[in-house]
Protein backbone atom coordinates (compact mmCIF):
# COMPACT_ATOMS: atom_id res chain seq x y z
CA UNK A 1 0.00 0.00 0.00
CA UNK A 2 2.81 2.44 0.78
CA UNK A 3 4.15 1.98 -2.75
CA UNK A 4 0.90 3.36 -4.17
CA UNK A 5 1.08 6.37 -1.84
CA UNK A 6 4.71 7.05 -2.79
CA UNK A 7 4.01 6.65 -6.53
CA UNK A 8 0.97 8.95 -6.30
CA UNK A 9 3.02 11.61 -4.54
CA UNK A 10 5.76 11.24 -7.13
CA UNK A 11 3.33 11.76 -10.01
CA UNK A 12 1.82 14.78 -8.25
CA UNK A 13 5.29 16.29 -7.68
CA UNK A 14 6.13 15.99 -11.38
CA UNK A 15 2.74 17.50 -12.29
CA UNK A 16 3.42 20.36 -9.87
CA UNK A 17 6.83 20.91 -11.45
CA UNK A 18 5.29 21.01 -14.92
CA UNK A 19 2.72 23.52 -13.70
CA UNK A 20 5.47 25.62 -12.11
CA UNK A 21 7.46 25.65 -15.32
CA UNK A 22 4.36 26.62 -17.28
CA UNK A 23 4.18 29.79 -15.16
CA UNK A 24 7.30 31.20 -16.88
CA UNK A 25 6.58 30.08 -20.45
CA UNK A 26 4.48 32.04 -22.89
CA UNK A 27 2.63 35.32 -22.58
CA UNK A 28 1.21 34.91 -19.07
CA UNK A 29 4.47 34.81 -17.13
CA UNK A 30 4.11 34.84 -13.38
CA UNK A 31 7.57 34.48 -11.86
CA UNK A 32 6.28 34.81 -8.30
CA UNK A 33 3.92 31.87 -8.80
CA UNK A 34 6.75 29.95 -10.50
CA UNK A 35 9.04 30.45 -7.50
CA UNK A 36 6.41 29.42 -4.94
CA UNK A 37 5.30 26.38 -6.94
CA UNK A 38 8.81 25.13 -7.63
CA UNK A 39 9.88 25.58 -3.99
CA UNK A 40 6.85 23.55 -2.93
CA UNK A 41 7.64 20.81 -5.47
CA UNK A 42 11.30 20.58 -4.39
CA UNK A 43 10.47 20.53 -0.68
CA UNK A 44 7.74 17.92 -1.22
CA UNK A 45 10.15 15.80 -3.26
CA UNK A 46 12.77 15.89 -0.50
CA UNK A 47 10.08 15.05 2.08
CA UNK A 48 9.02 12.11 -0.12
CA UNK A 49 12.59 10.81 -0.05
CA UNK A 50 12.55 11.09 3.75
CA UNK A 51 9.22 9.25 3.88
CA UNK A 52 10.62 6.43 1.75
CA UNK A 53 13.72 6.24 3.93
CA UNK A 54 11.71 6.06 7.14
CA UNK A 55 9.32 3.49 5.67
CA UNK A 56 11.68 1.27 3.73
CA UNK A 57 15.21 1.98 4.89
CA UNK A 58 16.11 3.12 1.37
CA UNK A 59 19.61 4.31 2.24
CA UNK A 60 20.61 0.90 3.59
CA UNK A 61 19.26 -0.77 0.44
CA UNK A 62 20.94 1.76 -1.84
CA UNK A 63 24.28 1.36 -0.08
CA UNK A 64 24.41 -2.28 -1.25
CA UNK A 65 25.03 -1.14 -4.81
CA UNK A 66 26.96 -4.28 -5.77
CA UNK A 67 24.05 -6.51 -4.70
CA UNK A 68 21.21 -4.39 -6.12
CA UNK A 69 19.60 -4.77 -9.49
CA UNK A 70 21.00 -2.34 -12.03
CA UNK A 71 17.64 -0.54 -12.36
CA UNK A 72 17.60 0.24 -8.62
CA UNK A 73 21.10 1.69 -8.85
CA UNK A 74 20.05 3.82 -11.83
CA UNK A 75 16.94 4.97 -9.95
CA UNK A 76 18.92 5.94 -6.85
CA UNK A 77 21.53 7.75 -8.94
CA UNK A 78 18.84 9.75 -10.70
CA UNK A 79 17.16 10.63 -7.40
CA UNK A 80 20.45 11.83 -5.91
CA UNK A 81 21.28 13.82 -9.05
CA UNK A 82 17.85 15.47 -8.91
CA UNK A 83 18.32 16.59 -5.32
CA UNK A 84 21.79 17.94 -6.11
CA UNK A 85 20.33 19.88 -9.01
CA UNK A 86 17.69 21.28 -6.64
CA UNK A 87 20.47 22.78 -4.54
CA UNK A 88 22.05 24.53 -7.55
CA UNK A 89 18.64 25.64 -8.84
CA UNK A 90 17.70 27.07 -5.47
CA UNK A 91 20.82 29.22 -5.24
CA UNK A 92 20.74 30.37 -8.87
CA UNK A 93 17.02 31.15 -8.46
CA UNK A 94 17.72 33.13 -5.31
CA UNK A 95 20.30 35.23 -7.17
CA UNK A 96 17.91 35.64 -10.08
CA UNK A 97 15.12 36.78 -7.74
CA UNK A 98 17.45 39.37 -6.24
CA UNK A 99 18.02 40.86 -9.69
CA UNK A 100 21.09 39.05 -11.04
CA UNK A 101 19.90 38.47 -14.61
CA UNK A 102 23.23 36.85 -15.54
CA UNK A 103 21.96 33.66 -13.81
CA UNK A 104 18.82 33.28 -15.95
CA UNK A 105 20.42 31.05 -18.62
CA UNK A 106 22.14 28.83 -16.07
CA UNK A 107 18.97 28.59 -13.99
CA UNK A 108 16.90 27.58 -17.01
CA UNK A 109 19.36 24.87 -18.05
CA UNK A 110 19.58 23.53 -14.49
CA UNK A 111 15.78 23.56 -14.27
CA UNK A 112 15.32 21.51 -17.42
CA UNK A 113 18.04 19.11 -16.28
CA UNK A 114 16.26 18.67 -12.94
CA UNK A 115 12.92 18.13 -14.66
CA UNK A 116 14.52 15.52 -16.92
CA UNK A 117 16.18 13.66 -14.06
CA UNK A 118 12.96 13.86 -12.01
CA UNK A 119 10.92 12.41 -14.89
CA UNK A 120 13.53 9.65 -15.28
CA UNK A 121 13.34 9.01 -11.53
CA UNK A 122 9.56 8.67 -11.81
CA UNK A 123 9.83 6.26 -14.73
CA UNK A 124 12.50 4.12 -13.07
CA UNK A 125 10.47 4.03 -9.84
CA UNK A 126 7.81 2.07 -11.73
CA UNK A 127 10.46 -0.28 -13.15
CA UNK A 128 12.04 -0.92 -9.72
CA UNK A 129 8.76 -2.09 -8.13
PDB file of C-alpha atoms in Angstrom:
ATOM      1  CA  UNK A   1       0.000   0.000   0.000  1.00  0.00           C
ATOM      2  CA  UNK A   2       2.814   2.439   0.783  1.00  0.00           C
ATOM      3  CA  UNK A   3       4.152   1.984  -2.753  1.00  0.00           C
ATOM      4  CA  UNK A   4       0.902   3.358  -4.171  1.00  0.00           C
ATOM      5  CA  UNK A   5       1.076   6.367  -1.842  1.00  0.00           C
ATOM      6  CA  UNK A   6       4.710   7.050  -2.793  1.00  0.00           C
ATOM      7  CA  UNK A   7       4.008   6.655  -6.528  1.00  0.00           C
ATOM      8  CA  UNK A   8       0.973   8.946  -6.302  1.00  0.00           C
ATOM      9  CA  UNK A   9       3.016  11.615  -4.542  1.00  0.00           C
ATOM     10  CA  UNK A  10       5.759  11.243  -7.126  1.00  0.00           C
ATOM     11  CA  UNK A  11       3.331  11.759 -10.014  1.00  0.00           C
ATOM     12  CA  UNK A  12       1.820  14.781  -8.249  1.00  0.00           C
ATOM     13  CA  UNK A  13       5.285  16.285  -7.682  1.00  0.00           C
ATOM     14  CA  UNK A  14       6.135  15.985 -11.384  1.00  0.00           C
ATOM     15  CA  UNK A  15       2.740  17.495 -12.285  1.00  0.00           C
ATOM     16  CA  UNK A  16       3.421  20.363  -9.869  1.00  0.00           C
ATOM     17  CA  UNK A  17       6.832  20.913 -11.450  1.00  0.00           C
ATOM     18  CA  UNK A  18       5.295  21.013 -14.922  1.00  0.00           C
ATOM     19  CA  UNK A  19       2.718  23.519 -13.697  1.00  0.00           C
ATOM     20  CA  UNK A  20       5.475  25.625 -12.106  1.00  0.00           C
ATOM     21  CA  UNK A  21       7.463  25.651 -15.321  1.00  0.00           C
ATOM     22  CA  UNK A  22       4.360  26.623 -17.278  1.00  0.00           C
ATOM     23  CA  UNK A  23       4.184  29.789 -15.157  1.00  0.00           C
ATOM     24  CA  UNK A  24       7.298  31.203 -16.879  1.00  0.00           C
ATOM     25  CA  UNK A  25       6.582  30.078 -20.446  1.00  0.00           C
ATOM     26  CA  UNK A  26       4.479  32.040 -22.892  1.00  0.00           C
ATOM     27  CA  UNK A  27       2.627  35.322 -22.577  1.00  0.00           C
ATOM     28  CA  UNK A  28       1.214  34.914 -19.075  1.00  0.00           C
ATOM     29  CA  UNK A  29       4.474  34.809 -17.127  1.00  0.00           C
ATOM     30  CA  UNK A  30       4.111  34.837 -13.384  1.00  0.00           C
ATOM     31  CA  UNK A  31       7.571  34.475 -11.862  1.00  0.00           C
ATOM     32  CA  UNK A  32       6.284  34.809  -8.303  1.00  0.00           C
ATOM     33  CA  UNK A  33       3.924  31.874  -8.803  1.00  0.00           C
ATOM     34  CA  UNK A  34       6.750  29.949 -10.498  1.00  0.00           C
ATOM     35  CA  UNK A  35       9.041  30.451  -7.497  1.00  0.00           C
ATOM     36  CA  UNK A  36       6.412  29.421  -4.936  1.00  0.00           C
ATOM     37  CA  UNK A  37       5.304  26.382  -6.942  1.00  0.00           C
ATOM     38  CA  UNK A  38       8.814  25.129  -7.630  1.00  0.00           C
ATOM     39  CA  UNK A  39       9.882  25.575  -3.989  1.00  0.00           C
ATOM     40  CA  UNK A  40       6.849  23.549  -2.935  1.00  0.00           C
ATOM     41  CA  UNK A  41       7.641  20.815  -5.474  1.00  0.00           C
ATOM     42  CA  UNK A  42      11.296  20.576  -4.393  1.00  0.00           C
ATOM     43  CA  UNK A  43      10.472  20.530  -0.677  1.00  0.00           C
ATOM     44  CA  UNK A  44       7.743  17.923  -1.218  1.00  0.00           C
ATOM     45  CA  UNK A  45      10.148  15.801  -3.258  1.00  0.00           C
ATOM     46  CA  UNK A  46      12.773  15.886  -0.497  1.00  0.00           C
ATOM     47  CA  UNK A  47      10.080  15.049   2.081  1.00  0.00           C
ATOM     48  CA  UNK A  48       9.024  12.112  -0.121  1.00  0.00           C
ATOM     49  CA  UNK A  49      12.586  10.813  -0.048  1.00  0.00           C
ATOM     50  CA  UNK A  50      12.552  11.089   3.749  1.00  0.00           C
ATOM     51  CA  UNK A  51       9.217   9.245   3.885  1.00  0.00           C
ATOM     52  CA  UNK A  52      10.621   6.433   1.753  1.00  0.00           C
ATOM     53  CA  UNK A  53      13.720   6.239   3.927  1.00  0.00           C
ATOM     54  CA  UNK A  54      11.714   6.062   7.137  1.00  0.00           C
ATOM     55  CA  UNK A  55       9.319   3.492   5.672  1.00  0.00           C
ATOM     56  CA  UNK A  56      11.683   1.266   3.727  1.00  0.00           C
ATOM     57  CA  UNK A  57      15.214   1.984   4.886  1.00  0.00           C
ATOM     58  CA  UNK A  58      16.109   3.123   1.370  1.00  0.00           C
ATOM     59  CA  UNK A  59      19.613   4.306   2.240  1.00  0.00           C
ATOM     60  CA  UNK A  60      20.606   0.903   3.588  1.00  0.00           C
ATOM     61  CA  UNK A  61      19.262  -0.775   0.440  1.00  0.00           C
ATOM     62  CA  UNK A  62      20.936   1.758  -1.837  1.00  0.00           C
ATOM     63  CA  UNK A  63      24.279   1.358  -0.082  1.00  0.00           C
ATOM     64  CA  UNK A  64      24.409  -2.280  -1.246  1.00  0.00           C
ATOM     65  CA  UNK A  65      25.028  -1.141  -4.814  1.00  0.00           C
ATOM     66  CA  UNK A  66      26.958  -4.276  -5.766  1.00  0.00           C
ATOM     67  CA  UNK A  67      24.053  -6.509  -4.704  1.00  0.00           C
ATOM     68  CA  UNK A  68      21.214  -4.387  -6.117  1.00  0.00           C
ATOM     69  CA  UNK A  69      19.599  -4.773  -9.493  1.00  0.00           C
ATOM     70  CA  UNK A  70      21.003  -2.343 -12.029  1.00  0.00           C
ATOM     71  CA  UNK A  71      17.643  -0.544 -12.358  1.00  0.00           C
ATOM     72  CA  UNK A  72      17.601   0.237  -8.618  1.00  0.00           C
ATOM     73  CA  UNK A  73      21.098   1.693  -8.848  1.00  0.00           C
ATOM     74  CA  UNK A  74      20.053   3.823 -11.829  1.00  0.00           C
ATOM     75  CA  UNK A  75      16.940   4.968  -9.952  1.00  0.00           C
ATOM     76  CA  UNK A  76      18.919   5.937  -6.849  1.00  0.00           C
ATOM     77  CA  UNK A  77      21.533   7.747  -8.939  1.00  0.00           C
ATOM     78  CA  UNK A  78      18.840   9.754 -10.704  1.00  0.00           C
ATOM     79  CA  UNK A  79      17.165  10.634  -7.402  1.00  0.00           C
ATOM     80  CA  UNK A  80      20.451  11.828  -5.911  1.00  0.00           C
ATOM     81  CA  UNK A  81      21.280  13.824  -9.049  1.00  0.00           C
ATOM     82  CA  UNK A  82      17.845  15.467  -8.912  1.00  0.00           C
ATOM     83  CA  UNK A  83      18.320  16.590  -5.320  1.00  0.00           C
ATOM     84  CA  UNK A  84      21.795  17.939  -6.107  1.00  0.00           C
ATOM     85  CA  UNK A  85      20.328  19.877  -9.015  1.00  0.00           C
ATOM     86  CA  UNK A  86      17.693  21.277  -6.641  1.00  0.00           C
ATOM     87  CA  UNK A  87      20.475  22.785  -4.542  1.00  0.00           C
ATOM     88  CA  UNK A  88      22.052  24.530  -7.546  1.00  0.00           C
ATOM     89  CA  UNK A  89      18.642  25.641  -8.839  1.00  0.00           C
ATOM     90  CA  UNK A  90      17.699  27.071  -5.467  1.00  0.00           C
ATOM     91  CA  UNK A  91      20.824  29.222  -5.244  1.00  0.00           C
ATOM     92  CA  UNK A  92      20.739  30.369  -8.867  1.00  0.00           C
ATOM     93  CA  UNK A  93      17.019  31.151  -8.458  1.00  0.00           C
ATOM     94  CA  UNK A  94      17.718  33.131  -5.313  1.00  0.00           C
ATOM     95  CA  UNK A  95      20.298  35.234  -7.172  1.00  0.00           C
ATOM     96  CA  UNK A  96      17.906  35.636 -10.080  1.00  0.00           C
ATOM     97  CA  UNK A  97      15.119  36.777  -7.738  1.00  0.00           C
ATOM     98  CA  UNK A  98      17.454  39.369  -6.241  1.00  0.00           C
ATOM     99  CA  UNK A  99      18.022  40.858  -9.690  1.00  0.00           C
ATOM    100  CA  UNK A 100      21.092  39.049 -11.038  1.00  0.00           C
ATOM    101  CA  UNK A 101      19.899  38.467 -14.610  1.00  0.00           C
ATOM    102  CA  UNK A 102      23.227  36.849 -15.536  1.00  0.00           C
ATOM    103  CA  UNK A 103      21.962  33.665 -13.805  1.00  0.00           C
ATOM    104  CA  UNK A 104      18.823  33.278 -15.954  1.00  0.00           C
ATOM    105  CA  UNK A 105      20.417  31.055 -18.621  1.00  0.00           C
ATOM    106  CA  UNK A 106      22.136  28.832 -16.069  1.00  0.00           C
ATOM    107  CA  UNK A 107      18.967  28.592 -13.990  1.00  0.00           C
ATOM    108  CA  UNK A 108      16.904  27.581 -17.009  1.00  0.00           C
ATOM    109  CA  UNK A 109      19.364  24.867 -18.047  1.00  0.00           C
ATOM    110  CA  UNK A 110      19.582  23.530 -14.486  1.00  0.00           C
ATOM    111  CA  UNK A 111      15.778  23.558 -14.268  1.00  0.00           C
ATOM    112  CA  UNK A 112      15.320  21.511 -17.418  1.00  0.00           C
ATOM    113  CA  UNK A 113      18.043  19.105 -16.279  1.00  0.00           C
ATOM    114  CA  UNK A 114      16.263  18.675 -12.936  1.00  0.00           C
ATOM    115  CA  UNK A 115      12.921  18.127 -14.658  1.00  0.00           C
ATOM    116  CA  UNK A 116      14.516  15.521 -16.922  1.00  0.00           C
ATOM    117  CA  UNK A 117      16.178  13.662 -14.057  1.00  0.00           C
ATOM    118  CA  UNK A 118      12.957  13.856 -12.005  1.00  0.00           C
ATOM    119  CA  UNK A 119      10.925  12.407 -14.888  1.00  0.00           C
ATOM    120  CA  UNK A 120      13.528   9.655 -15.284  1.00  0.00           C
ATOM    121  CA  UNK A 121      13.340   9.009 -11.532  1.00  0.00           C
ATOM    122  CA  UNK A 122       9.563   8.673 -11.806  1.00  0.00           C
ATOM    123  CA  UNK A 123       9.830   6.257 -14.733  1.00  0.00           C
ATOM    124  CA  UNK A 124      12.496   4.122 -13.068  1.00  0.00           C
ATOM    125  CA  UNK A 125      10.467   4.028  -9.836  1.00  0.00           C
ATOM    126  CA  UNK A 126       7.814   2.068 -11.727  1.00  0.00           C
ATOM    127  CA  UNK A 127      10.464  -0.277 -13.148  1.00  0.00           C
ATOM    128  CA  UNK A 128      12.040  -0.922  -9.720  1.00  0.00           C
ATOM    129  CA  UNK A 129       8.758  -2.091  -8.135  1.00  0.00           C
TER     130      UNK A 129
END
